[in-house]
PDB file of C-alpha atoms in Angstrom:
ATOM      1  CA  MET A1294       1.759  10.226   0.391  1.00 56.00           C
ATOM      2  CA  LEU A1295       2.914  13.101   2.614  1.00 73.00           C
ATOM      3  CA  LEU A1296       0.350  12.228   5.280  1.00 83.00           C
ATOM      4  CA  ILE A1297       1.334   8.568   5.172  1.00 85.00           C
ATOM      5  CA  ASP A1298       4.940   9.498   5.838  1.00 84.00           C
ATOM      6  CA  LYS A1299       3.884  11.946   8.568  1.00 88.00           C
ATOM      7  CA  TYR A1300       1.777   9.367  10.431  1.00 91.00           C
ATOM      8  CA  ALA A1301       4.620   6.851  10.164  1.00 89.00           C
ATOM      9  CA  TYR A1302       6.683   9.126  12.416  1.00 88.00           C
ATOM     10  CA  ILE A1303       4.075  10.558  14.824  1.00 90.00           C
ATOM     11  CA  ASN A1304       1.738   7.599  15.452  1.00 92.00           C
ATOM     12  CA  LYS A1305       1.442   6.068  18.912  1.00 92.00           C
ATOM     13  CA  LEU A1306       3.258   2.904  17.824  1.00 91.00           C
ATOM     14  CA  ALA A1307       6.241   4.720  16.314  1.00 88.00           C
ATOM     15  CA  SER A1308       8.393   3.839  19.338  1.00 87.00           C
ATOM     16  CA  VAL A1309       7.701   0.110  18.940  1.00 90.00           C
ATOM     17  CA  HIS A1310      10.584  -1.821  17.423  1.00 90.00           C
ATOM     18  CA  PRO A1311      10.062  -2.059  13.623  1.00 91.00           C
ATOM     19  CA  LEU A1312      10.827  -5.777  13.614  1.00 92.00           C
ATOM     20  CA  GLU A1313       7.844  -6.446  15.877  1.00 93.00           C
ATOM     21  CA  LYS A1314       5.490  -4.540  13.579  1.00 94.00           C
ATOM     22  CA  ILE A1315       6.887  -6.225  10.478  1.00 94.00           C
ATOM     23  CA  ILE A1316       6.540  -9.691  12.025  1.00 94.00           C
ATOM     24  CA  LEU A1317       2.952  -8.929  13.063  1.00 94.00           C
ATOM     25  CA  SER A1318       2.018  -7.752   9.566  1.00 94.00           C
ATOM     26  CA  ILE A1319       3.762 -10.571   7.722  1.00 93.00           C
ATOM     27  CA  SER A1320       2.536 -13.325  10.043  1.00 93.00           C
ATOM     28  CA  LEU A1321      -1.128 -12.312   9.783  1.00 93.00           C
ATOM     29  CA  LEU A1322      -0.770 -11.779   6.050  1.00 92.00           C
ATOM     30  CA  LEU A1323       0.660 -15.274   5.567  1.00 91.00           C
ATOM     31  CA  VAL A1324      -2.073 -16.829   7.728  1.00 90.00           C
ATOM     32  CA  SER A1325      -4.756 -15.050   5.715  1.00 88.00           C
ATOM     33  CA  LEU A1326      -3.254 -16.183   2.406  1.00 88.00           C
ATOM     34  CA  ALA A1327      -2.512 -19.738   3.569  1.00 87.00           C
ATOM     35  CA  MET A1328      -5.933 -20.409   5.120  1.00 84.00           C
ATOM     36  CA  GLN A1329      -7.775 -19.131   2.035  1.00 81.00           C
ATOM     37  CA  ASN A1330     -10.902 -18.562   4.084  1.00 85.00           C
ATOM     38  CA  ALA A1331     -13.157 -15.504   4.098  1.00 87.00           C
ATOM     39  CA  GLN A1332     -13.664 -15.600   7.875  1.00 89.00           C
ATOM     40  CA  ILE A1333      -9.921 -15.652   8.593  1.00 91.00           C
ATOM     41  CA  SER A1334      -9.358 -12.771   6.165  1.00 91.00           C
ATOM     42  CA  LEU A1335     -12.192 -10.785   7.729  1.00 92.00           C
ATOM     43  CA  ILE A1336     -10.811 -11.368  11.233  1.00 92.00           C
ATOM     44  CA  THR A1337      -7.377 -10.274   9.988  1.00 93.00           C
ATOM     45  CA  PHE A1338      -8.886  -7.097   8.589  1.00 94.00           C
ATOM     46  CA  PHE A1339     -10.618  -6.191  11.865  1.00 94.00           C
ATOM     47  CA  VAL A1340      -7.568  -7.031  13.992  1.00 94.00           C
ATOM     48  CA  MET A1341      -5.136  -5.012  11.873  1.00 95.00           C
ATOM     49  CA  SER A1342      -7.598  -2.134  11.525  1.00 94.00           C
ATOM     50  CA  ALA A1343      -8.015  -2.083  15.307  1.00 94.00           C
ATOM     51  CA  PHE A1344      -4.238  -1.898  15.766  1.00 95.00           C
ATOM     52  CA  THR A1345      -4.068   0.896  13.185  1.00 95.00           C
ATOM     53  CA  ILE A1346      -6.969   3.003  14.457  1.00 94.00           C
ATOM     54  CA  LEU A1347      -7.045   2.252  18.182  1.00 94.00           C
ATOM     55  CA  GLY A1348      -3.401   1.367  18.744  1.00 92.00           C
ATOM     56  CA  ALA A1349      -1.605   3.794  16.434  1.00 93.00           C
ATOM     57  CA  LYS A1350      -4.367   6.437  16.696  1.00 93.00           C
ATOM     58  CA  ILE A1351      -4.659   6.917  12.940  1.00 93.00           C
ATOM     59  CA  PRO A1352      -7.817   8.967  12.175  1.00 93.00           C
ATOM     60  CA  VAL A1353     -10.718   6.814  11.040  1.00 93.00           C
ATOM     61  CA  LYS A1354     -11.610   9.174   8.176  1.00 92.00           C
ATOM     62  CA  TYR A1355      -8.087   9.076   6.775  1.00 92.00           C
ATOM     63  CA  TYR A1356      -7.921   5.300   7.084  1.00 93.00           C
ATOM     64  CA  ALA A1357     -11.251   5.010   5.271  1.00 92.00           C
ATOM     65  CA  LYS A1358      -9.965   7.271   2.492  1.00 91.00           C
ATOM     66  CA  LEU A1359      -6.939   5.027   2.056  1.00 90.00           C
ATOM     67  CA  LEU A1360      -9.259   2.049   1.615  1.00 90.00           C
ATOM     68  CA  VAL A1361     -11.214   3.789  -1.151  1.00 88.00           C
ATOM     69  CA  LEU A1362      -8.495   3.667  -3.834  1.00 82.00           C
ATOM     70  CA  PRO A1363      -7.670  -0.075  -3.633  1.00 85.00           C
ATOM     71  CA  GLY A1364     -11.375  -0.702  -3.032  1.00 82.00           C
ATOM     72  CA  PHE A1365     -12.167   0.907  -6.390  1.00 82.00           C
ATOM     73  CA  PHE A1366      -9.712  -1.318  -8.275  1.00 83.00           C
ATOM     74  CA  LEU A1367     -10.884  -4.331  -6.292  1.00 84.00           C
ATOM     75  CA  LEU A1368     -14.546  -3.776  -7.141  1.00 83.00           C
ATOM     76  CA  SER A1369     -13.745  -3.205 -10.809  1.00 83.00           C
ATOM     77  CA  SER A1370     -11.865  -6.512 -10.911  1.00 84.00           C
ATOM     78  CA  LEU A1371     -14.712  -8.288  -9.102  1.00 86.00           C
ATOM     79  CA  VAL A1372     -17.132  -7.211 -11.833  1.00 85.00           C
ATOM     80  CA  SER A1373     -14.997  -8.947 -14.460  1.00 84.00           C
ATOM     81  CA  ILE A1374     -14.927 -12.092 -12.299  1.00 85.00           C
ATOM     82  CA  LEU A1375     -18.650 -12.136 -11.532  1.00 86.00           C
ATOM     83  CA  LEU A1376     -19.908 -11.544 -15.063  1.00 84.00           C
ATOM     84  CA  SER A1377     -19.553 -14.347 -17.581  1.00 83.00           C
ATOM     85  CA  ILE A1378     -20.717 -14.628 -21.185  1.00 82.00           C
ATOM     86  CA  ALA A1379     -21.690 -17.672 -23.203  1.00 82.00           C
ATOM     87  CA  PRO A1380     -23.469 -18.407 -26.483  1.00 82.00           C
ATOM     88  CA  ALA A1381     -27.243 -18.341 -26.209  1.00 76.00           C
ATOM     89  CA  THR A1382     -27.464 -21.992 -27.264  1.00 75.00           C
ATOM     90  CA  ALA A1383     -24.967 -23.225 -24.642  1.00 75.00           C
ATOM     91  CA  ASN A1384     -26.007 -24.932 -21.424  1.00 78.00           C
ATOM     92  CA  LEU A1385     -25.231 -22.587 -18.566  1.00 77.00           C
ATOM     93  CA  PRO A1386     -23.558 -23.842 -15.383  1.00 78.00           C
ATOM     94  CA  PRO A1387     -25.302 -23.245 -12.032  1.00 80.00           C
ATOM     95  CA  HIS A1388     -25.964 -19.531 -11.936  1.00 77.00           C
ATOM     96  CA  LEU A1389     -27.797 -16.872  -9.931  1.00 81.00           C
ATOM     97  CA  TRP A1390     -28.705 -14.495 -12.749  1.00 83.00           C
ATOM     98  CA  ALA A1391     -28.817 -14.581 -16.538  1.00 83.00           C
ATOM     99  CA  TYR A1392     -29.707 -12.054 -19.222  1.00 81.00           C
ATOM    100  CA  PRO A1393     -29.987 -12.840 -22.972  1.00 84.00           C
ATOM    101  CA  PHE A1394     -28.178 -10.373 -25.199  1.00 79.00           C
ATOM    102  CA  PHE A1395     -28.577 -10.968 -28.950  1.00 80.00           C
ATOM    103  CA  GLN A1396     -26.760 -14.251 -29.644  1.00 82.00           C
ATOM    104  CA  TRP A1397     -25.138 -14.327 -26.227  1.00 83.00           C
ATOM    105  CA  THR A1398     -26.132 -14.773 -22.584  1.00 84.00           C
ATOM    106  CA  LEU A1399     -24.707 -12.693 -19.794  1.00 82.00           C
ATOM    107  CA  PHE A1400     -24.825 -14.489 -16.456  1.00 81.00           C
ATOM    108  CA  ILE A1401     -23.419 -14.652 -12.913  1.00 85.00           C
ATOM    109  CA  GLY A1402     -22.364 -18.172 -11.993  1.00 85.00           C
ATOM    110  CA  VAL A1403     -22.342 -19.666  -8.520  1.00 84.00           C
ATOM    111  CA  ALA A1404     -18.640 -20.508  -8.831  1.00 85.00           C
ATOM    112  CA  SER A1405     -17.891 -16.919  -9.855  1.00 85.00           C
ATOM    113  CA  VAL A1406     -19.618 -15.601  -6.731  1.00 87.00           C
ATOM    114  CA  GLU A1407     -17.549 -17.902  -4.520  1.00 87.00           C
ATOM    115  CA  THR A1408     -14.324 -16.867  -6.266  1.00 87.00           C
ATOM    116  CA  ALA A1409     -15.176 -13.156  -6.027  1.00 87.00           C
ATOM    117  CA  THR A1410     -16.104 -13.458  -2.340  1.00 88.00           C
ATOM    118  CA  HIS A1411     -12.865 -15.248  -1.522  1.00 87.00           C
ATOM    119  CA  LEU A1412     -10.827 -12.685  -3.483  1.00 87.00           C
ATOM    120  CA  PHE A1413     -12.606  -9.723  -1.861  1.00 90.00           C
ATOM    121  CA  PHE A1414     -11.949 -10.783   1.728  1.00 91.00           C
ATOM    122  CA  THR A1415      -8.401 -11.972   0.995  1.00 91.00           C
ATOM    123  CA  VAL A1416      -7.455  -8.641  -0.566  1.00 90.00           C
ATOM    124  CA  LEU A1417      -9.198  -6.761   2.239  1.00 91.00           C
ATOM    125  CA  GLY A1418      -7.173  -8.581   4.881  1.00 91.00           C
ATOM    126  CA  SER A1419      -3.941  -8.121   2.924  1.00 92.00           C
ATOM    127  CA  ILE A1420      -4.528  -4.384   2.495  1.00 93.00           C
ATOM    128  CA  SER A1421      -5.102  -3.941   6.226  1.00 94.00           C
ATOM    129  CA  CYS A1422      -1.751  -5.632   6.965  1.00 94.00           C
ATOM    130  CA  LEU A1423       0.012  -3.388   4.465  1.00 93.00           C
ATOM    131  CA  TYR A1424      -1.605  -0.199   5.765  1.00 94.00           C
ATOM    132  CA  PHE A1425      -0.755  -1.071   9.354  1.00 95.00           C
ATOM    133  CA  LEU A1426       2.904  -1.417   8.397  1.00 93.00           C
ATOM    134  CA  ILE A1427       3.268   1.739   6.297  1.00 92.00           C
ATOM    135  CA  LEU A1428       1.216   3.910   8.677  1.00 93.00           C
ATOM    136  CA  THR A1429       3.154   2.885  11.781  1.00 93.00           C
ATOM    137  CA  THR A1430       6.682   2.282  10.442  1.00 91.00           C
ATOM    138  CA  SER A1431       8.881   4.614   8.417  1.00 87.00           C
ATOM    139  CA  VAL A1432      10.618   3.392   5.278  1.00 86.00           C
ATOM    140  CA  GLN A1433      13.996   3.997   6.925  1.00 84.00           C
ATOM    141  CA  ALA A1434      13.007   1.701   9.807  1.00 88.00           C
ATOM    142  CA  ILE A1435      11.762  -0.965   7.397  1.00 89.00           C
ATOM    143  CA  CYS A1436      15.006  -0.787   5.428  1.00 86.00           C
ATOM    144  CA  TYR A1437      16.913  -1.041   8.693  1.00 86.00           C
ATOM    145  CA  VAL A1438      15.196  -4.367   9.396  1.00 87.00           C
ATOM    146  CA  LEU A1439      15.804  -5.551   5.833  1.00 87.00           C
ATOM    147  CA  ARG A1440      19.469  -4.706   6.281  1.00 85.00           C
ATOM    148  CA  GLN A1441      19.539  -6.791   9.454  1.00 85.00           C
ATOM    149  CA  TRP A1442      18.103  -9.652   7.397  1.00 88.00           C
ATOM    150  CA  ARG A1443      21.132  -9.402   5.082  1.00 86.00           C
ATOM    151  CA  LEU A1444      19.212  -8.437   1.969  1.00 87.00           C
ATOM    152  CA  PRO A1445      21.352  -7.004  -0.873  1.00 87.00           C
ATOM    153  CA  HIS A1446      22.483  -3.471  -0.023  1.00 81.00           C
ATOM    154  CA  LEU A1447      21.911  -2.323  -3.588  1.00 79.00           C
ATOM    155  CA  LEU A1448      18.244  -3.320  -3.452  1.00 84.00           C
ATOM    156  CA  ILE A1449      17.712  -1.561  -0.116  1.00 83.00           C
ATOM    157  CA  GLU A1450      19.431   1.617  -1.307  1.00 79.00           C
ATOM    158  CA  LEU A1451      17.290   1.650  -4.450  1.00 81.00           C
ATOM    159  CA  VAL A1452      14.166   1.404  -2.286  1.00 82.00           C
ATOM    160  CA  GLU A1453      15.288   4.311  -0.097  1.00 79.00           C
ATOM    161  CA  LEU A1454      16.271   6.482  -3.056  1.00 79.00           C
ATOM    162  CA  THR A1455      13.043   5.759  -4.919  1.00 81.00           C
ATOM    163  CA  TYR A1456      10.954   6.593  -1.866  1.00 81.00           C
ATOM    164  CA  ARG A1457      12.882   9.823  -1.326  1.00 77.00           C
ATOM    165  CA  PHE A1458      12.423  10.924  -4.923  1.00 79.00           C
ATOM    166  CA  ILE A1459       8.656  10.357  -4.711  1.00 79.00           C
ATOM    167  CA  PHE A1460       8.360  13.199  -2.193  1.00 77.00           C
ATOM    168  CA  MET A1461      10.807  15.373  -4.071  1.00 78.00           C
ATOM    169  CA  PHE A1462       8.752  14.811  -7.213  1.00 80.00           C
ATOM    170  CA  PHE A1463       5.454  15.763  -5.545  1.00 80.00           C
ATOM    171  CA  SER A1464       6.983  18.837  -3.911  1.00 80.00           C
ATOM    172  CA  SER A1465       8.437  20.133  -7.179  1.00 83.00           C
ATOM    173  CA  MET A1466       5.248  19.367  -9.080  1.00 84.00           C
ATOM    174  CA  HIS A1467       3.161  21.288  -6.519  1.00 84.00           C
ATOM    175  CA  LYS A1468       5.412  24.368  -6.707  1.00 85.00           C
ATOM    176  CA  ILE A1469       5.489  24.459 -10.511  1.00 86.00           C
ATOM    177  CA  HIS A1470       1.745  23.844 -10.774  1.00 86.00           C
ATOM    178  CA  LEU A1471       1.040  26.632  -8.255  1.00 88.00           C
ATOM    179  CA  ALA A1472       3.221  29.048 -10.222  1.00 87.00           C
ATOM    180  CA  GLN A1473       1.429  28.146 -13.457  1.00 86.00           C
ATOM    181  CA  GLN A1474      -1.976  28.680 -11.850  1.00 87.00           C
ATOM    182  CA  ALA A1475      -0.866  32.110 -10.634  1.00 86.00           C
ATOM    183  CA  ARG A1476      -0.122  32.995 -14.279  1.00 83.00           C
ATOM    184  CA  LEU A1477      -3.531  31.676 -15.425  1.00 80.00           C
ATOM    185  CA  GLY A1478      -1.923  28.771 -17.228  1.00 81.00           C
ATOM    186  CA  TYR A1479      -5.021  26.550 -17.079  1.00 84.00           C
ATOM    187  CA  THR A1480      -7.784  28.871 -18.228  1.00 83.00           C
ATOM    188  CA  SER A1481      -8.325  27.210 -21.618  1.00 84.00           C
ATOM    189  CA  PRO A1482      -7.755  23.736 -23.102  1.00 84.00           C
ATOM    190  CA  ARG A1483      -4.892  25.017 -25.239  1.00 85.00           C
ATOM    191  CA  GLN A1484      -3.194  26.709 -22.296  1.00 85.00           C
ATOM    192  CA  TRP A1485      -3.818  23.617 -20.170  1.00 85.00           C
ATOM    193  CA  LEU A1486      -2.050  21.402 -22.707  1.00 87.00           C
ATOM    194  CA  HIS A1487       0.849  23.844 -22.986  1.00 85.00           C
ATOM    195  CA  SER A1488       1.192  24.132 -19.196  1.00 87.00           C
ATOM    196  CA  ILE A1489       1.118  20.362 -18.703  1.00 87.00           C
ATOM    197  CA  SER A1490       3.853  19.861 -21.303  1.00 88.00           C
ATOM    198  CA  MET A1491       5.980  22.547 -19.653  1.00 88.00           C
ATOM    199  CA  LEU A1492       5.327  20.983 -16.240  1.00 86.00           C
ATOM    200  CA  ILE A1493       6.519  17.557 -17.395  1.00 87.00           C
ATOM    201  CA  ALA A1494       9.626  19.006 -19.069  1.00 87.00           C
ATOM    202  CA  SER A1495      10.506  21.077 -15.988  1.00 86.00           C
ATOM    203  CA  LEU A1496      10.048  18.104 -13.673  1.00 84.00           C
ATOM    204  CA  PHE A1497      12.313  15.950 -15.814  1.00 83.00           C
ATOM    205  CA  VAL A1498      15.097  18.561 -15.794  1.00 84.00           C
ATOM    206  CA  GLU A1499      14.780  19.215 -12.049  1.00 81.00           C
ATOM    207  CA  MET A1500      14.713  15.536 -11.085  1.00 79.00           C
ATOM    208  CA  PHE A1501      17.770  14.896 -13.233  1.00 79.00           C
ATOM    209  CA  GLN A1502      19.580  17.794 -11.563  1.00 83.00           C
ATOM    210  CA  ARG A1503      18.622  16.642  -8.067  1.00 79.00           C
ATOM    211  CA  SER A1504      19.712  13.084  -8.760  1.00 76.00           C
ATOM    212  CA  TYR A1505      23.072  14.412  -9.946  1.00 78.00           C
ATOM    213  CA  GLU A1506      23.457  16.481  -6.758  1.00 80.00           C
ATOM    214  CA  LEU A1507      22.465  13.502  -4.601  1.00 74.00           C
ATOM    215  CA  ASN A1508      25.033  11.324  -6.348  1.00 72.00           C
ATOM    216  CA  ASN A1509      27.724  13.955  -5.653  1.00 77.00           C
ATOM    217  CA  ALA A1510      26.699  14.070  -1.992  1.00 74.00           C
ATOM    218  CA  MET A1511      26.918  10.268  -1.713  1.00 70.00           C
ATOM    219  CA  GLN A1512      30.333  10.249  -3.404  1.00 74.00           C
ATOM    220  CA  ALA A1513      31.534  12.864  -0.904  1.00 76.00           C
ATOM    221  CA  ARG A1514      30.635  10.416   1.888  1.00 69.00           C
ATOM    222  CA  GLY A1515      32.522   7.594   0.231  1.00 65.00           C
ATOM    223  CA  GLY A1516      29.546   6.262  -1.735  1.00 56.00           C
ATOM    224  CA  GLN A1517      27.538   5.283   1.345  1.00 56.00           C
ATOM    225  CA  MET A1518      24.126   6.496   2.408  1.00 55.00           C
ATOM    226  CA  VAL A1519      23.333   7.718   5.903  1.00 54.00           C
ATOM    227  CA  TYR A1520      21.438   4.794   7.412  1.00 55.00           C
ATOM    228  CA  TRP A1521      18.652   4.977   9.941  1.00 57.00           C
ATOM    229  CA  LYS A1522      19.699   3.565  13.266  1.00 58.00           C
ATOM    230  CA  GLU A1523      17.979   3.999  16.582  1.00 62.00           C
ATOM    231  CA  ASP A1524      18.411   1.972  19.706  1.00 66.00           C
ATOM    232  CA  MET A1525      15.064   0.343  20.421  1.00 72.00           C
ATOM    233  CA  ALA A1526      14.549  -2.494  22.849  1.00 78.00           C
ATOM    234  CA  TYR A1527      12.353  -5.471  22.145  1.00 84.00           C
ATOM    235  CA  ASN A1528       9.220  -5.776  24.247  1.00 87.00           C
ATOM    236  CA  LYS A1529       8.393  -9.287  25.461  1.00 90.00           C
ATOM    237  CA  ARG A1530       4.741  -8.358  25.873  1.00 91.00           C
ATOM    238  CA  ASN A1531       4.523  -7.410  22.208  1.00 90.00           C
ATOM    239  CA  TRP A1532       6.010 -10.736  21.160  1.00 92.00           C
ATOM    240  CA  ILE A1533       3.526 -12.566  23.375  1.00 93.00           C
ATOM    241  CA  VAL A1534       0.621 -10.640  21.822  1.00 91.00           C
ATOM    242  CA  ILE A1535       1.886 -11.361  18.302  1.00 91.00           C
ATOM    243  CA  GLY A1536       2.277 -15.051  19.071  1.00 92.00           C
ATOM    244  CA  ALA A1537      -1.141 -15.239  20.742  1.00 92.00           C
ATOM    245  CA  ILE A1538      -2.915 -13.590  17.789  1.00 90.00           C
ATOM    246  CA  TRP A1539      -1.137 -15.804  15.260  1.00 89.00           C
ATOM    247  CA  LEU A1540      -1.839 -18.962  17.265  1.00 90.00           C
ATOM    248  CA  ALA A1541      -5.493 -18.010  17.788  1.00 89.00           C
ATOM    249  CA  LEU A1542      -6.020 -17.530  14.038  1.00 88.00           C
ATOM    250  CA  VAL A1543      -4.309 -20.827  13.222  1.00 85.00           C
ATOM    251  CA  LEU A1544      -6.314 -22.742  15.808  1.00 86.00           C
ATOM    252  CA  TYR A1545      -9.569 -21.071  14.738  1.00 82.00           C
ATOM    253  CA  GLY A1546      -8.890 -21.942  11.106  1.00 77.00           C
ATOM    254  CA  GLY A1547      -7.900 -25.512  11.932  1.00 70.00           C
ATOM    255  CA  ILE A1548     -10.707 -26.322  14.368  1.00 66.00           C
ATOM    256  CA  PHE A1549     -13.777 -24.373  13.316  1.00 61.00           C
ATOM    257  CA  LEU A1550     -13.247 -24.114   9.545  1.00 58.00           C
TER     258      LEU A1550
END
């Protein structure tokens, strides 16, 4: 999480207006979901990954590591989609593989393969759009755009506060855990359980105290947060590129698919 926030501020596309990056991500995401085609989703993945790695200069190894976690959950869900079970006496639908197991038959149907393939590429394209946005645009900049779109202020403030407390939580947890390790608090299962319980209790007390202090600070400013605001000019070339990519995907999906 700390590296994600760091790259959001130091990447090569950080100076690009956040609205342009949000429109690019949302437009390609909507095209990928609306077309419901594996080729369109795969093209979306490569285009957004190219913008992330080549445009924003995000390290390839770090980008690959970010893909591992959602990839794990995606593959685990694909297994449940691919594998089907039916009574041994039932007539199986068109399938690629079957294995009898006592009174049941475990099989992989042709329809399940098509569904899993479509889901895999759709999720892959969607993840690339999300990663491009969060790796190139800070949360404050995103909330700035949402505020320009007249979304409820309460919702935007909750997003900002929640995101802030995530980093405060990880920082406090790291300090407490480091102090416990220095006192050999994890040398045995019993000590490990005791240290974890103390860690959770300490984090709860500290987060409650910090939230109280943050509320006092906001009240001292009249109940308003300090909003992100930076004068950034729109770039016509960026809008042309966004429109060209979106139009090319739409035309490719409508003509060749």
